[in-house]
PDB file of C-alpha atoms in Angstrom:
ATOM      1  CA  SER A   1     -13.046  73.445   9.037  1.00  0.00           C
ATOM      2  CA  LEU A   2     -16.710  74.309   9.520  1.00  0.00           C
ATOM      3  CA  GLY A   3     -16.875  72.545  12.908  1.00  0.00           C
ATOM      4  CA  LEU A   4     -13.866  74.493  14.151  1.00  0.00           C
ATOM      5  CA  PHE A   5     -15.399  77.720  12.888  1.00  0.00           C
ATOM      6  CA  LEU A   6     -18.642  77.100  14.783  1.00  0.00           C
ATOM      7  CA  PHE A   7     -16.715  76.384  17.933  1.00  0.00           C
ATOM      8  CA  PHE A   8     -14.605  79.537  17.777  1.00  0.00           C
ATOM      9  CA  GLN A   9     -17.048  81.929  16.079  1.00  0.00           C
ATOM     10  CA  SER A  10     -20.107  83.041  18.025  1.00  0.00           C
ATOM     11  CA  ARG A  11     -21.980  84.262  14.892  1.00  0.00           C
ATOM     12  CA  ALA A  12     -22.882  80.950  13.323  1.00  0.00           C
ATOM     13  CA  ASP A  13     -25.687  82.481  11.230  1.00  0.00           C
ATOM     14  CA  MET A  14     -23.165  83.593   8.582  1.00  0.00           C
ATOM     15  CA  PRO A  15     -22.303  80.852   5.991  1.00  0.00           C
ATOM     16  CA  LEU A  16     -18.620  80.086   5.629  1.00  0.00           C
ATOM     17  CA  VAL A  17     -16.718  78.138   3.035  1.00  0.00           C
ATOM     18  CA  GLY A  18     -12.994  78.027   3.692  1.00  0.00           C
ATOM     19  CA  ALA A  19     -10.178  76.873   1.433  1.00  0.00           C
ATOM     20  CA  SER A  20     -10.654  73.216   2.293  1.00  0.00           C
ATOM     21  CA  GLY A  21     -14.378  73.516   1.545  1.00  0.00           C
ATOM     22  CA  ALA A  22     -13.652  75.088  -1.824  1.00  0.00           C
ATOM     23  CA  ILE A  23     -11.123  72.387  -2.677  1.00  0.00           C
ATOM     24  CA  SER A  24     -13.584  69.680  -1.609  1.00  0.00           C
ATOM     25  CA  GLY A  25     -16.296  71.246  -3.762  1.00  0.00           C
ATOM     26  CA  ILE A  26     -14.083  71.440  -6.850  1.00  0.00           C
ATOM     27  CA  SER A  27     -12.802  67.901  -6.292  1.00  0.00           C
ATOM     28  CA  GLY A  28     -16.379  66.624  -5.911  1.00  0.00           C
ATOM     29  CA  MET A  29     -17.491  68.381  -9.097  1.00  0.00           C
ATOM     30  CA  TYR A  30     -14.517  66.940 -11.024  1.00  0.00           C
ATOM     31  CA  LEU A  31     -15.277  63.468  -9.642  1.00  0.00           C
ATOM     32  CA  VAL A  32     -18.931  63.669 -10.767  1.00  0.00           C
ATOM     33  CA  LEU A  33     -18.144  65.058 -14.233  1.00  0.00           C
ATOM     34  CA  PHE A  34     -14.915  63.185 -14.987  1.00  0.00           C
ATOM     35  CA  ALA A  35     -14.947  60.124 -12.691  1.00  0.00           C
ATOM     36  CA  ARG A  36     -13.470  57.755 -15.260  1.00  0.00           C
ATOM     37  CA  ARG A  37     -10.650  60.148 -16.196  1.00  0.00           C
ATOM     38  CA  LEU A  38      -9.820  60.709 -12.503  1.00  0.00           C
ATOM     39  CA  VAL A  39      -9.488  56.973 -11.902  1.00  0.00           C
ATOM     40  CA  GLU A  40      -7.217  56.628 -14.964  1.00  0.00           C
ATOM     41  CA  ILE A  41      -5.017  59.510 -13.809  1.00  0.00           C
ATOM     42  CA  PHE A  42      -4.904  58.115 -10.275  1.00  0.00           C
ATOM     43  CA  TRP A  43      -3.784  54.639 -11.413  1.00  0.00           C
ATOM     44  CA  PHE A  44      -1.308  56.067 -13.902  1.00  0.00           C
ATOM     45  CA  ALA A  45       0.247  58.227 -11.145  1.00  0.00           C
ATOM     46  CA  ILE A  46       0.508  55.189  -8.844  1.00  0.00           C
ATOM     47  CA  PHE A  47       2.086  53.145 -11.650  1.00  0.00           C
ATOM     48  CA  LEU A  48       4.689  55.842 -12.382  1.00  0.00           C
ATOM     49  CA  LYS A  49       5.562  56.195  -8.691  1.00  0.00           C
ATOM     50  CA  GLN A  50       6.001  52.435  -8.297  1.00  0.00           C
ATOM     51  CA  GLN A  51       8.134  52.267 -11.433  1.00  0.00           C
ATOM     52  CA  GLN A  52      10.401  55.036 -10.082  1.00  0.00           C
ATOM     53  CA  ASP A  53      10.664  53.269  -6.718  1.00  0.00           C
ATOM     54  CA  ILE A  54      11.563  49.946  -8.333  1.00  0.00           C
ATOM     55  CA  MET A  55      14.224  51.592 -10.495  1.00  0.00           C
ATOM     56  CA  SER A  56      15.667  53.405  -7.485  1.00  0.00           C
ATOM     57  CA  ILE A  57      15.886  50.132  -5.546  1.00  0.00           C
ATOM     58  CA  ALA A  58      17.495  48.403  -8.545  1.00  0.00           C
ATOM     59  CA  VAL A  59      20.162  51.112  -8.844  1.00  0.00           C
ATOM     60  CA  GLU A  60      20.872  50.967  -5.096  1.00  0.00           C
ATOM     61  CA  TYR A  61      21.178  47.164  -5.212  1.00  0.00           C
ATOM     62  CA  GLY A  62      23.294  47.389  -8.364  1.00  0.00           C
ATOM     63  CA  ASN A  63      25.707  49.840  -6.747  1.00  0.00           C
ATOM     64  CA  SER A  64      26.189  47.503  -3.805  1.00  0.00           C
ATOM     65  CA  PHE A  65      26.769  44.691  -6.293  1.00  0.00           C
ATOM     66  CA  THR A  66      29.527  46.629  -8.100  1.00  0.00           C
ATOM     67  CA  ASP A  67      31.167  47.273  -4.702  1.00  0.00           C
ATOM     68  CA  PHE A  68      30.977  43.527  -4.028  1.00  0.00           C
ATOM     69  CA  ILE A  69      32.676  42.798  -7.365  1.00  0.00           C
ATOM     70  CA  LYS A  70      35.487  45.258  -6.603  1.00  0.00           C
ATOM     71  CA  ARG A  71      36.048  43.703  -3.153  1.00  0.00           C
ATOM     72  CA  SER A  72      35.942  40.184  -4.624  1.00  0.00           C
ATOM     73  CA  THR A  73      38.610  40.903  -7.243  1.00  0.00           C
ATOM     74  CA  ARG A  74      40.803  43.278  -5.185  1.00  0.00           C
ATOM     75  CA  PHE A  75      43.352  40.788  -3.832  1.00  0.00           C
ATOM     76  CA  SER A  76      43.740  39.062  -7.218  1.00  0.00           C
ATOM     77  CA  MET A  77      44.293  42.452  -8.842  1.00  0.00           C
ATOM     78  CA  LEU A  78      46.908  43.466  -6.276  1.00  0.00           C
ATOM     79  CA  THR A  79      48.782  40.193  -6.817  1.00  0.00           C
ATOM     80  CA  LEU A  80      48.140  40.298 -10.586  1.00  0.00           C
ATOM     81  CA  HIS A  81      46.569  36.856 -10.519  1.00  0.00           C
ATOM     82  CA  LYS A  82      44.783  37.128 -13.856  1.00  0.00           C
ATOM     83  CA  ASP A  83      43.217  33.653 -13.837  1.00  0.00           C
ATOM     84  CA  ALA A  84      41.657  34.291 -10.412  1.00  0.00           C
ATOM     85  CA  ILE A  85      40.192  37.621 -11.618  1.00  0.00           C
ATOM     86  CA  GLN A  86      38.667  35.905 -14.653  1.00  0.00           C
ATOM     87  CA  GLU A  87      37.312  33.018 -12.575  1.00  0.00           C
ATOM     88  CA  THR A  88      35.791  35.422 -10.030  1.00  0.00           C
ATOM     89  CA  LEU A  89      33.909  37.290 -12.766  1.00  0.00           C
ATOM     90  CA  GLU A  90      32.650  34.007 -14.224  1.00  0.00           C
ATOM     91  CA  ASP A  91      31.435  32.899 -10.771  1.00  0.00           C
ATOM     92  CA  ILE A  92      29.725  36.234 -10.101  1.00  0.00           C
ATOM     93  CA  ASN A  93      27.973  35.993 -13.456  1.00  0.00           C
ATOM     94  CA  THR A  94      26.152  32.849 -12.266  1.00  0.00           C
ATOM     95  CA  ALA A  95      24.050  34.988  -9.878  1.00  0.00           C
ATOM     96  CA  GLN A  96      20.421  35.237 -10.932  1.00  0.00           C
ATOM     97  CA  GLY A  97      19.715  38.367 -12.960  1.00  0.00           C
ATOM     98  CA  VAL A  98      23.365  39.111 -13.834  1.00  0.00           C
ATOM     99  CA  GLU A  99      23.799  39.307 -17.594  1.00  0.00           C
ATOM    100  CA  ARG A 100      27.507  40.185 -17.851  1.00  0.00           C
ATOM    101  CA  VAL A 101      30.424  41.509 -15.795  1.00  0.00           C
ATOM    102  CA  ARG A 102      33.421  43.179 -17.463  1.00  0.00           C
ATOM    103  CA  ILE A 103      36.562  45.039 -16.421  1.00  0.00           C
ATOM    104  CA  PHE A 104      38.053  47.418 -18.969  1.00  0.00           C
ATOM    105  CA  GLY A 105      40.543  50.284 -19.085  1.00  0.00           C
ATOM    106  CA  HIS A 106      40.420  53.905 -20.259  1.00  0.00           C
ATOM    107  CA  SER A 107      40.940  52.876 -23.864  1.00  0.00           C
ATOM    108  CA  GLY A 108      37.789  50.736 -23.699  1.00  0.00           C
ATOM    109  CA  ASN A 109      39.630  47.462 -24.183  1.00  0.00           C
ATOM    110  CA  ILE A 110      38.055  44.667 -22.164  1.00  0.00           C
ATOM    111  CA  SER A 111      40.663  42.982 -19.941  1.00  0.00           C
ATOM    112  CA  TYR A 112      38.336  40.565 -18.125  1.00  0.00           C
ATOM    113  CA  SER A 113      34.789  39.443 -18.751  1.00  0.00           C
ATOM    114  CA  SER A 114      32.373  36.853 -17.479  1.00  0.00           C
ATOM    115  CA  ASN A 115      32.001  36.043 -21.185  1.00  0.00           C
ATOM    116  CA  LYS A 116      35.549  35.085 -22.258  1.00  0.00           C
ATOM    117  CA  SER A 117      34.842  35.950 -25.907  1.00  0.00           C
ATOM    118  CA  ASP A 118      34.543  39.652 -24.870  1.00  0.00           C
ATOM    119  CA  VAL A 119      38.187  39.780 -23.650  1.00  0.00           C
ATOM    120  CA  GLY A 120      40.350  41.799 -26.047  1.00  0.00           C
ATOM    121  CA  ASN A 121      37.356  43.524 -27.660  1.00  0.00           C
ATOM    122  CA  SER A 122      36.355  47.123 -27.024  1.00  0.00           C
ATOM    123  CA  VAL A 123      33.229  48.450 -25.319  1.00  0.00           C
ATOM    124  CA  SER A 124      30.745  50.436 -27.381  1.00  0.00           C
ATOM    125  CA  ARG A 125      31.817  54.093 -27.495  1.00  0.00           C
ATOM    126  CA  ASP A 126      28.239  55.366 -27.658  1.00  0.00           C
ATOM    127  CA  SER A 127      26.961  53.506 -24.580  1.00  0.00           C
ATOM    128  CA  ILE A 128      26.870  54.641 -20.950  1.00  0.00           C
ATOM    129  CA  THR A 129      30.120  52.711 -20.606  1.00  0.00           C
ATOM    130  CA  CYS A 130      31.958  55.621 -22.242  1.00  0.00           C
ATOM    131  CA  THR A 131      29.522  58.520 -22.395  1.00  0.00           C
ATOM    132  CA  GLY A 132      28.688  58.251 -18.700  1.00  0.00           C
ATOM    133  CA  CYS A 133      32.155  59.469 -17.660  1.00  0.00           C
ATOM    134  CA  HIS A 134      33.866  61.031 -20.664  1.00  0.00           C
ATOM    135  CA  LEU A 135      32.976  64.497 -21.903  1.00  0.00           C
ATOM    136  CA  ASP A 136      34.507  63.819 -25.317  1.00  0.00           C
ATOM    137  CA  ILE A 137      35.179  60.247 -26.424  1.00  0.00           C
ATOM    138  CA  ALA A 138      37.969  61.478 -28.712  1.00  0.00           C
ATOM    139  CA  LYS A 139      39.705  62.978 -25.646  1.00  0.00           C
ATOM    140  CA  PRO A 140      39.438  60.308 -22.902  1.00  0.00           C
ATOM    141  CA  SER A 141      41.197  62.488 -20.314  1.00  0.00           C
ATOM    142  CA  MET A 142      38.270  64.970 -20.349  1.00  0.00           C
ATOM    143  CA  LEU A 143      35.884  63.629 -17.704  1.00  0.00           C
ATOM    144  CA  LEU A 144      32.383  64.771 -16.783  1.00  0.00           C
ATOM    145  CA  PRO A 145      32.200  66.591 -13.427  1.00  0.00           C
ATOM    146  CA  GLU A 146      29.231  64.383 -12.394  1.00  0.00           C
ATOM    147  CA  PRO A 147      29.520  60.981 -14.105  1.00  0.00           C
ATOM    148  CA  LYS A 148      26.394  58.988 -14.874  1.00  0.00           C
ATOM    149  CA  LYS A 149      27.059  55.471 -13.648  1.00  0.00           C
ATOM    150  CA  TRP A 150      23.858  53.710 -14.709  1.00  0.00           C
ATOM    151  CA  ASP A 151      21.190  53.526 -17.367  1.00  0.00           C
ATOM    152  CA  PHE A 152      18.170  51.379 -18.227  1.00  0.00           C
ATOM    153  CA  TYR A 153      17.714  49.855 -21.653  1.00  0.00           C
ATOM    154  CA  LYS A 154      15.578  47.201 -23.329  1.00  0.00           C
ATOM    155  CA  SER A 155      17.331  43.926 -24.104  1.00  0.00           C
ATOM    156  CA  ALA A 156      16.750  42.074 -27.373  1.00  0.00           C
ATOM    157  CA  GLU A 157      14.075  40.052 -25.554  1.00  0.00           C
ATOM    158  CA  GLY A 158      12.254  43.256 -24.516  1.00  0.00           C
ATOM    159  CA  VAL A 159      13.320  43.030 -20.875  1.00  0.00           C
ATOM    160  CA  THR A 160      14.221  46.280 -19.110  1.00  0.00           C
ATOM    161  CA  THR A 161      17.835  45.912 -18.022  1.00  0.00           C
ATOM    162  CA  LEU A 162      19.987  48.007 -15.700  1.00  0.00           C
ATOM    163  CA  LYS A 163      23.521  48.707 -16.892  1.00  0.00           C
ATOM    164  CA  LEU A 164      25.962  49.888 -14.221  1.00  0.00           C
ATOM    165  CA  VAL A 165      29.449  51.281 -14.676  1.00  0.00           C
ATOM    166  CA  ASP A 166      31.798  52.088 -11.808  1.00  0.00           C
ATOM    167  CA  THR A 167      35.427  53.070 -11.556  1.00  0.00           C
ATOM    168  CA  ILE A 168      38.237  51.236  -9.841  1.00  0.00           C
ATOM    169  CA  ASN A 169      40.266  53.964  -8.185  1.00  0.00           C
ATOM    170  CA  ASN A 170      44.028  53.787  -7.870  1.00  0.00           C
ATOM    171  CA  GLU A 171      45.125  53.587  -4.246  1.00  0.00           C
ATOM    172  CA  PRO A 172      48.447  53.281  -2.408  1.00  0.00           C
ATOM    173  CA  SER A 173      48.136  49.507  -2.078  1.00  0.00           C
ATOM    174  CA  CYS A 174      47.862  49.362  -5.870  1.00  0.00           C
ATOM    175  CA  TYR A 175      50.610  51.694  -7.033  1.00  0.00           C
ATOM    176  CA  THR A 176      53.031  50.354  -4.384  1.00  0.00           C
ATOM    177  CA  ALA A 177      52.241  46.677  -5.157  1.00  0.00           C
ATOM    178  CA  ALA A 178      55.004  44.404  -6.419  1.00  0.00           C
ATOM    179  CA  CYS A 179      53.517  44.317  -9.931  1.00  0.00           C
ATOM    180  CA  HIS A 180      53.385  48.139 -10.036  1.00  0.00           C
ATOM    181  CA  VAL A 181      51.296  48.148 -13.218  1.00  0.00           C
ATOM    182  CA  HIS A 182      49.766  51.588 -12.675  1.00  0.00           C
ATOM    183  CA  PRO A 183      51.656  54.811 -11.840  1.00  0.00           C
ATOM    184  CA  GLN A 184      50.668  56.827  -8.771  1.00  0.00           C
ATOM    185  CA  GLU A 185      49.487  59.735 -10.971  1.00  0.00           C
ATOM    186  CA  GLN A 186      46.789  57.587 -12.588  1.00  0.00           C
ATOM    187  CA  LYS A 187      43.682  58.216 -10.470  1.00  0.00           C
ATOM    188  CA  ILE A 188      41.324  55.729 -12.115  1.00  0.00           C
ATOM    189  CA  LEU A 189      42.499  52.302 -13.261  1.00  0.00           C
TER     190      LEU A 189
END
């Protein structure tokens, strides 16, 4: 800033401190007086940014994984091949980092799960599984305008875990399939 001023201003005998000079001066003073605190704040800010980036990448990867699960089970669902759906979820669950994969309906009853003992049970009503989409759990038809499809939580072992929930939308190939389990009016299976 000062070099540019000298080049463009013919009266160089007048001292000048611009905005960048003032900011540099204040930053220098803070560094001298509070150097340790500045380093702590700097590293904490970097840590928070990296944590946000890692979580963002995990959610993006998780969303692609839920799409993969829907594509992998689609044909078996259209042909109502229940054993193949169950086997597919069990196979997917063998992937490193996958804790559990479940398919459940509006009522919360688990139809398929990578853990067979979950089948027939209900999902927790106070988890993202229900509260992420439903405005009022007592009235399942009342949906949130912007559903929350993921959340992080600590497992029993203290590991931060990503929980993803996604819908399986009803489509013409589903409601016109031979099994015809779901009516056309039902938007989400």
